[in-house]
mmCIF file of C-alpha atoms in Angstrom:
data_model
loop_
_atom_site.group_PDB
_atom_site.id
_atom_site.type_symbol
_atom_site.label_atom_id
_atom_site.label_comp_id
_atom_site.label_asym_id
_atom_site.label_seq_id
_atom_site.Cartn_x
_atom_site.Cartn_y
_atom_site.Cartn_z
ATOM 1 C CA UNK A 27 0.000 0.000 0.000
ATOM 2 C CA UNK A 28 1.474 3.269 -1.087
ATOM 3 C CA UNK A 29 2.508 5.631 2.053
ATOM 4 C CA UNK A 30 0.058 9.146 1.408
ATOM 5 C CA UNK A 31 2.035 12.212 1.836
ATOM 6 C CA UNK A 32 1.053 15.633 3.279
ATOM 7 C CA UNK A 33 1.700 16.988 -0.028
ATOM 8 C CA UNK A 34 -0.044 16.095 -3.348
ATOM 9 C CA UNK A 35 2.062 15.522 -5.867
ATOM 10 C CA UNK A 36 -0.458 15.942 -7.942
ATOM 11 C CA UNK A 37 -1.672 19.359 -8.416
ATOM 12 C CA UNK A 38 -5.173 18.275 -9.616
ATOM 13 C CA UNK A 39 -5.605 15.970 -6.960
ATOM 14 C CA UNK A 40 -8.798 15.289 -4.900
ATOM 15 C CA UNK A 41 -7.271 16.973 -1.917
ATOM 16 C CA UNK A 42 -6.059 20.273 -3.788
ATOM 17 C CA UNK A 43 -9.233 20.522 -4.882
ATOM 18 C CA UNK A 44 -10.984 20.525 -2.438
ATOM 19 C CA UNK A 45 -9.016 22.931 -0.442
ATOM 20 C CA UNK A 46 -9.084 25.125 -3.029
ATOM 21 C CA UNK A 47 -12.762 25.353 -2.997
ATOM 22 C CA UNK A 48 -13.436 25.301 0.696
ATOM 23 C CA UNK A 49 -10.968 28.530 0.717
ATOM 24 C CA UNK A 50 -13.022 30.086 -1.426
ATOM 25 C CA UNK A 51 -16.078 29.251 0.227
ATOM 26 C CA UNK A 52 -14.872 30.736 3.528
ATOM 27 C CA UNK A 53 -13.511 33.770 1.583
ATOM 28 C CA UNK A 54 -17.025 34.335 0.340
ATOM 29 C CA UNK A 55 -18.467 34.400 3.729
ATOM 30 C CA UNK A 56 -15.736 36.366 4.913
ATOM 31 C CA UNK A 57 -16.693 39.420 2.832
ATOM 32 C CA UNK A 58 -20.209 39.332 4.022
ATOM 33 C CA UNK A 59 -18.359 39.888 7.391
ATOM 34 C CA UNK A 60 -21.100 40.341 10.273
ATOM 35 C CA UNK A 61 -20.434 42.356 13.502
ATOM 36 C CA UNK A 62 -22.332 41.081 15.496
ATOM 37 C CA UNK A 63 -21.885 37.664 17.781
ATOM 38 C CA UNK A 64 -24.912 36.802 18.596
ATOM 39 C CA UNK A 65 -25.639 32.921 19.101
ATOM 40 C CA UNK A 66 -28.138 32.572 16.000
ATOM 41 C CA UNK A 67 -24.833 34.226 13.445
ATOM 42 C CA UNK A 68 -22.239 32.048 15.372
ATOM 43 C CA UNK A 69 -24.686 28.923 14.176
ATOM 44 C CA UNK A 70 -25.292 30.061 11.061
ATOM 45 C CA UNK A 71 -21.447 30.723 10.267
ATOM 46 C CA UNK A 72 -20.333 27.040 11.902
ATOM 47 C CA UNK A 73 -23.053 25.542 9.789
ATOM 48 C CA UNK A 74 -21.852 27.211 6.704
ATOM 49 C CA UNK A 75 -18.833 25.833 7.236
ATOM 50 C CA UNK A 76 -19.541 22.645 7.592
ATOM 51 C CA UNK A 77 -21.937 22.686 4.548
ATOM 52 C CA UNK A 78 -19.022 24.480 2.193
ATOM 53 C CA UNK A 79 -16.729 21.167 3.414
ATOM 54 C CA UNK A 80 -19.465 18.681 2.586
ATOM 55 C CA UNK A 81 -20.053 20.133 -0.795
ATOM 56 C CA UNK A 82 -16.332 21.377 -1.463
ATOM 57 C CA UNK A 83 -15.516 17.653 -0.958
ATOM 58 C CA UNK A 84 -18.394 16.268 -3.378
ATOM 59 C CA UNK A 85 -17.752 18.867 -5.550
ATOM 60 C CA UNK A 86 -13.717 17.494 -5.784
ATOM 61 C CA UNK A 87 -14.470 14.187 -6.648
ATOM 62 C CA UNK A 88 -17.362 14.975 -8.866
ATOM 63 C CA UNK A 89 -19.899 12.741 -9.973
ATOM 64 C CA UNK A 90 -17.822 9.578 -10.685
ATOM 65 C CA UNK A 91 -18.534 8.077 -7.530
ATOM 66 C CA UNK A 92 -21.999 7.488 -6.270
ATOM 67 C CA UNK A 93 -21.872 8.957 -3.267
ATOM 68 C CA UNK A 94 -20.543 12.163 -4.503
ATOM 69 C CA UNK A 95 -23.325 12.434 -6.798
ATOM 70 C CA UNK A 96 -25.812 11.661 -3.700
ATOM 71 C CA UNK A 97 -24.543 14.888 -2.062
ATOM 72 C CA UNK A 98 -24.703 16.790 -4.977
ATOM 73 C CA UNK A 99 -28.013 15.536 -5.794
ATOM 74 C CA UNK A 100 -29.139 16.610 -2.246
ATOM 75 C CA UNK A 101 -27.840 20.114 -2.713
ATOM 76 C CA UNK A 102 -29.028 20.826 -6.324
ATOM 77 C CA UNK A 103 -32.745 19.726 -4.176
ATOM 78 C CA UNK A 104 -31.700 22.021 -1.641
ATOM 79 C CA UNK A 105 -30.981 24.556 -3.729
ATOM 80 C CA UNK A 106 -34.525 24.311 -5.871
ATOM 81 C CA UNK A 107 -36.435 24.055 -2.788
ATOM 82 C CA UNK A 108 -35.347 27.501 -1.527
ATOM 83 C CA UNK A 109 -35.717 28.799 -4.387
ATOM 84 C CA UNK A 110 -39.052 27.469 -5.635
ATOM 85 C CA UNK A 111 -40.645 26.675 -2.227
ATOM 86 C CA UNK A 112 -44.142 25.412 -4.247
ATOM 87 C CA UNK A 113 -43.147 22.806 -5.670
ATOM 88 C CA UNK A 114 -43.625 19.607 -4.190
ATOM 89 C CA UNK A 115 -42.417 17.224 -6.810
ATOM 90 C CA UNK A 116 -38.053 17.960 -5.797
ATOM 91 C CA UNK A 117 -37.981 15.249 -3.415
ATOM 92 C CA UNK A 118 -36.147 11.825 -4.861
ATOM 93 C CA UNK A 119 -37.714 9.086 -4.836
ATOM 94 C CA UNK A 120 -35.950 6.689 -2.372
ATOM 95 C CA UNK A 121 -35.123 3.433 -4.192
ATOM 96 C CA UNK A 122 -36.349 0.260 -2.265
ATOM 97 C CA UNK A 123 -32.778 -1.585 -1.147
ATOM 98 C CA UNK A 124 -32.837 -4.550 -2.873
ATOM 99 C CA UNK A 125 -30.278 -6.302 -1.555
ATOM 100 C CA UNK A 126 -32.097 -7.124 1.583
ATOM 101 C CA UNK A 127 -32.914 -10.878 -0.232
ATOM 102 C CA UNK A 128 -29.273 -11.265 -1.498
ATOM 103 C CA UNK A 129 -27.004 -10.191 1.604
ATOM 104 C CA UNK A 130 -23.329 -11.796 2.128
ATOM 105 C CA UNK A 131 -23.460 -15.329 3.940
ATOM 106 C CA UNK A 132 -20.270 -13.712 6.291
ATOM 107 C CA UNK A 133 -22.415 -11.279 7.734
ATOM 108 C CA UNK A 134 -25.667 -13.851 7.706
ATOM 109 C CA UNK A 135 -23.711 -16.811 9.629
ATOM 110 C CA UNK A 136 -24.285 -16.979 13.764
ATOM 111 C CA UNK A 137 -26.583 -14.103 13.745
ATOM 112 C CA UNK A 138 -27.407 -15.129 17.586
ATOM 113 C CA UNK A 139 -24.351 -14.542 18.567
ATOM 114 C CA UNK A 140 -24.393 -11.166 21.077
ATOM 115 C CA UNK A 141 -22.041 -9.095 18.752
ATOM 116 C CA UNK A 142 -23.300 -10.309 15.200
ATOM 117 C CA UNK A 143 -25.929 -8.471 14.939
ATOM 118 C CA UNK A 144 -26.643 -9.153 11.193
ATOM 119 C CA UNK A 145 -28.320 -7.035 9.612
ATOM 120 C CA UNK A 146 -28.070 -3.818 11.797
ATOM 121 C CA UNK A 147 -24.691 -2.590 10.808
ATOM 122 C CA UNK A 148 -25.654 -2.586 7.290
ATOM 123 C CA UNK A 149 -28.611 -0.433 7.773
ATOM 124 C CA UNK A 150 -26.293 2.009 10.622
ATOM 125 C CA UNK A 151 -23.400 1.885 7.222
ATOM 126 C CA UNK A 152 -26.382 2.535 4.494
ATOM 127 C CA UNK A 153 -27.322 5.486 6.965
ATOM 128 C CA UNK A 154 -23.968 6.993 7.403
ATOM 129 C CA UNK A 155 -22.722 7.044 3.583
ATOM 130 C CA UNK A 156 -25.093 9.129 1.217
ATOM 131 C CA UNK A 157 -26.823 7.674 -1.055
ATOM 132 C CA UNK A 158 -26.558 4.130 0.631
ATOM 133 C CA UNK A 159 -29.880 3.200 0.574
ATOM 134 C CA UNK A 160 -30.149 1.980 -3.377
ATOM 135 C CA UNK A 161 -27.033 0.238 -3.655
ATOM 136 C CA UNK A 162 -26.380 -3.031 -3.484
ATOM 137 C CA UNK A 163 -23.646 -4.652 -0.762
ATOM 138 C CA UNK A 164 -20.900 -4.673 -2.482
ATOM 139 C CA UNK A 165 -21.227 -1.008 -3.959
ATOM 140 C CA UNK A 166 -21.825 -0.198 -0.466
ATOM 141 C CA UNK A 167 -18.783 -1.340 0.528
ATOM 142 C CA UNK A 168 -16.512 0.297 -2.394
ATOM 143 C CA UNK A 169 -18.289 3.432 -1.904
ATOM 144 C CA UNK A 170 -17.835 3.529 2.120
ATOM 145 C CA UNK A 171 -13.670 3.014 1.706
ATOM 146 C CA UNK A 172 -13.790 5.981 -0.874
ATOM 147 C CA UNK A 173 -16.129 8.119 1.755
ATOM 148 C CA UNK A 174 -13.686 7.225 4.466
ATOM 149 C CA UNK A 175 -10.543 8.521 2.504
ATOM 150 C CA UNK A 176 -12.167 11.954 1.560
ATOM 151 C CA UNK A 177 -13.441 11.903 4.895
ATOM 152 C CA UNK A 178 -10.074 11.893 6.606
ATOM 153 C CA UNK A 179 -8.611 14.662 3.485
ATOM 154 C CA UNK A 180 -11.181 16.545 4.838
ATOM 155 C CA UNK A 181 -9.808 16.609 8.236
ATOM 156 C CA UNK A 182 -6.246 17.030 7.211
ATOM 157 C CA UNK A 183 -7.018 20.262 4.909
ATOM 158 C CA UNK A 184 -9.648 21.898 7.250
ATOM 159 C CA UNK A 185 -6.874 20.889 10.389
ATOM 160 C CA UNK A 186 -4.201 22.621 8.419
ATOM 161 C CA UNK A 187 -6.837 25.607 7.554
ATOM 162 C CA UNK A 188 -7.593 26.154 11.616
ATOM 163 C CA UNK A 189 -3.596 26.114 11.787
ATOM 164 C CA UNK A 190 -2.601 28.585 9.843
ATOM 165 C CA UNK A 191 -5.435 30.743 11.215
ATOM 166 C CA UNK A 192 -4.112 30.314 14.233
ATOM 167 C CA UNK A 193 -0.833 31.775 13.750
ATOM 168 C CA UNK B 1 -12.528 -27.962 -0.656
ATOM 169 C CA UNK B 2 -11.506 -26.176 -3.788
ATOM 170 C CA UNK B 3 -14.491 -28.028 -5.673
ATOM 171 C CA UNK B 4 -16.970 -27.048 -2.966
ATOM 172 C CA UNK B 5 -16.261 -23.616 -3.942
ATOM 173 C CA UNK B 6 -16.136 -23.685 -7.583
ATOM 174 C CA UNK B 7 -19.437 -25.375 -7.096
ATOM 175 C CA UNK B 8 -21.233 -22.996 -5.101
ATOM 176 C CA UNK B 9 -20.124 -20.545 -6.834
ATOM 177 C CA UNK B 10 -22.030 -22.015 -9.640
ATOM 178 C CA UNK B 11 -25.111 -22.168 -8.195
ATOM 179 C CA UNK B 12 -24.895 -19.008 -7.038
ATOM 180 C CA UNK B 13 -24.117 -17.620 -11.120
ATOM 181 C CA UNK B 14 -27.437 -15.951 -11.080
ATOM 182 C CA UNK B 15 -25.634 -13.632 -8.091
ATOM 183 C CA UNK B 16 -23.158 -11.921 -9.266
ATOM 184 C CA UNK B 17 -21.891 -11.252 -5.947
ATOM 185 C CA UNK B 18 -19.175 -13.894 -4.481
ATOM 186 C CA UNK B 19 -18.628 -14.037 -1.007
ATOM 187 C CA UNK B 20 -14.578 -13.635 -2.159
ATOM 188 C CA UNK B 21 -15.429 -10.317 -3.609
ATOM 189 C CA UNK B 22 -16.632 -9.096 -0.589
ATOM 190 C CA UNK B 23 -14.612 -10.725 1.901
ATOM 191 C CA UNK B 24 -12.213 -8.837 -0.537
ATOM 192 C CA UNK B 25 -13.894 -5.516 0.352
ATOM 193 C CA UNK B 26 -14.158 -5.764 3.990
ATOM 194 C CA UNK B 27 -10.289 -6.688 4.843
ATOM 195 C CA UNK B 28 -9.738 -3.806 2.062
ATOM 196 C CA UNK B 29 -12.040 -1.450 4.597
ATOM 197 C CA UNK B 30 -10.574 -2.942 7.528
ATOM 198 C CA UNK B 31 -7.110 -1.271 6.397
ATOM 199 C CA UNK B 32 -8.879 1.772 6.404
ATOM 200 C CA UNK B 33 -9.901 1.890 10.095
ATOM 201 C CA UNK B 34 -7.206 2.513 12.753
ATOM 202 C CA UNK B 35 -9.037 0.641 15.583
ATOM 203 C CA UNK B 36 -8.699 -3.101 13.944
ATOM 204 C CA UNK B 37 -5.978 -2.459 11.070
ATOM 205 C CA UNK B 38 -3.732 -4.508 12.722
ATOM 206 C CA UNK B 39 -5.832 -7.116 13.553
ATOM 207 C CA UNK B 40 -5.305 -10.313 11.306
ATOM 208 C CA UNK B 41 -8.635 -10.341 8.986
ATOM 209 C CA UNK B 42 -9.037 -13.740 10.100
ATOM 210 C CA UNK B 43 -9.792 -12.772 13.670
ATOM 211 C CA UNK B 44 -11.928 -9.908 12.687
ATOM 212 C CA UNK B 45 -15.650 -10.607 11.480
ATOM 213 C CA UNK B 46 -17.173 -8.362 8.708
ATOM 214 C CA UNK B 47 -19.878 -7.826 10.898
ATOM 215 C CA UNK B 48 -17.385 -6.355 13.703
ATOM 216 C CA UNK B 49 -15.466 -4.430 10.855
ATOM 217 C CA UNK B 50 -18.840 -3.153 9.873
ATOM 218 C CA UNK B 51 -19.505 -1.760 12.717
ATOM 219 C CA UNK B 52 -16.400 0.178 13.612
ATOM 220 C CA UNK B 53 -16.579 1.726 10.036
ATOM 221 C CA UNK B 54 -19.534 2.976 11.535
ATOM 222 C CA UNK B 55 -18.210 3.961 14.213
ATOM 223 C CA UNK B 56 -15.573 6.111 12.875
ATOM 224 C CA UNK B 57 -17.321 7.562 10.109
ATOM 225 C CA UNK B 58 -19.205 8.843 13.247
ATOM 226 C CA UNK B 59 -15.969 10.169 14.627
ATOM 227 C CA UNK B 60 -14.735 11.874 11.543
ATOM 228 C CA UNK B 61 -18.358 13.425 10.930
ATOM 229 C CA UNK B 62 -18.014 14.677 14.889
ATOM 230 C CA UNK B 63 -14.011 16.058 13.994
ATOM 231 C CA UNK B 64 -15.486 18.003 10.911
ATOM 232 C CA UNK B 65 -18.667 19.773 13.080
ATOM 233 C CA UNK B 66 -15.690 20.411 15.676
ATOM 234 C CA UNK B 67 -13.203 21.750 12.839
ATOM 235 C CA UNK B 68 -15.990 24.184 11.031
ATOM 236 C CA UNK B 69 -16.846 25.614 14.861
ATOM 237 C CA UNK B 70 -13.825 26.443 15.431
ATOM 238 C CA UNK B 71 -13.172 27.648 12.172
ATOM 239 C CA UNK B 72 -16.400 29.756 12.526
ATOM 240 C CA UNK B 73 -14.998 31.141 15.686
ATOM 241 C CA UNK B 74 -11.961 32.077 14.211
ATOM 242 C CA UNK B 75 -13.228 33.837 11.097
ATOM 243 C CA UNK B 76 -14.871 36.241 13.372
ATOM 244 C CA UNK B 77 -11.860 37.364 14.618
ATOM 245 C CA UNK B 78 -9.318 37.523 11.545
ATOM 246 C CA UNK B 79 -9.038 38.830 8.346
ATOM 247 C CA UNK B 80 -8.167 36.227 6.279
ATOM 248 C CA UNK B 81 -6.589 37.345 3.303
ATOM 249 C CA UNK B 82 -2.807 36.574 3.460
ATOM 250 C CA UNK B 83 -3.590 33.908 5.421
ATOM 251 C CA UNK B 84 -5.281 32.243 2.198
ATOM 252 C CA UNK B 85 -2.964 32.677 -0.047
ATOM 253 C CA UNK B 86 -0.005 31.034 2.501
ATOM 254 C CA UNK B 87 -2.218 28.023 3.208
ATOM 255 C CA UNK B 88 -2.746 27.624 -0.689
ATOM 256 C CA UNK B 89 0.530 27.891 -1.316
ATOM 257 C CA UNK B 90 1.916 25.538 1.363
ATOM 258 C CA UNK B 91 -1.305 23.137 -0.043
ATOM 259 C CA UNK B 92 0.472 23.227 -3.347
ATOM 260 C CA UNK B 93 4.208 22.911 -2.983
#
């Protein structure tokens, strides 16, 4: 397994990306710059924030992977709701998951036991990565390692972000 | 043993899921997850990897709500400007 450096060697890479983009975010709220403190602005900043992450991330990897496209599906929805607040037909239609006939025979064997819960990890996993719901196990399980690695690029960049603010 | 496989996997053709793909795909995950990466994957169930995936995909989502707060506290107080352009820069080098 190749060792990840701090520093991309590729310029284009997932993780310049998306730090370019988050900076940009923040640099756009930054101009709006608002006195005052109060508790309601202080929420509304941190969850700006953490919205211009989740999408800056989605955004960097782009539609190839099917979680990316799950966020960016929910934000283009987001986005039309607030904008046309009428219409009742944005929602997505959430696909059955199939795969509850065809799961693994690992995670179906000794499902008495106290720890092997069998099924309920799935469902807890299909909850925790977007768009888990209509994919089948295996996807699931591709798409999860992906989530985890932007996940933890998205630490590292917004950790080195907080640093160099702090200075 | 070798033909009890090959013939399971045939009856199973009309699934195009083997249980070697995805036993592929959780010691692949398990790599991923500090807690049980140096486990062996034969004493780690996928159901037990499963669940600390879970588990810290939870604690990375709770380290990014801390990271924007205290990003959002900190934007209050500076102006940001040069400070972009160094963290690009050092991003990019």
């Amino acid at each position: 397994m190749k060792t990840e450096k701090n520093l991309p060697r590729n310029p284009s890479s997932i993780k310049t990306r998306f730090a370019v983009k988050f900076l940009q975010a923040m640099n756009k709220m930054n101009k709006r710059k608002n006195p005052s403190t109060s508790m309601a602005v202080k929420y509304k900043r941190y969850q700006f924030i953490r919205a211009a992450a989740t999408s800056s991330m989605a955004s960097a990897v782009g539609p190839r992977r099917a979680w990316s496209r799950a966020v960016l599906r929910k934000m283009r929805n987001h986005t039309a709701i607030h904008r046309f607040p009428m219409n009742n037909k944005t929602r997505t239609t959430r696909r059955f998951p199939i795969t509850r006939r065809k799961r693994s025979s690992i995670l179906r064997g000794n499902p008495r036991q106290e720890d092997d819960l069998g099924f309920g990890q799935e469902d807890d996993l299909r909850g925790l990565v977007p768009g888990g719901q209509g994919m089948d196990f295996c996807r699931l399980l591709s798409e999860t390692a992906h989530y985890i690695k932007c996940l933890k690029t998205q630490v590292q960049v917004m950790t080195n972000v907080l640093h160099h603010y702090s200075t | 043993m070798s033909s009890r496989r090959s013939r399971s996997r045939q009856s199973s053709g009309a699934s195009r899921i083997s249980d070697d793909q995805i036993a592929d795909l959780v010691s692949r995950l398990q790599q991923l997850i500090p807690e049980i990466r140096n486990r062996r994957s034969d004493k780690v169930s996928a159901s037990k990897v499963l669940q600390e995936t879970c588990n810290y995909i939870r604690s990375l989502h709770r380290e990014v709500d801390d990271l924007s707060d205290r990003l959002s506290e900190l934007l209050e107080s500076t102006d940001s400007d040069s400070a972009q352009a160094a963290i690009i820069r050092s991003l990019l080098m």
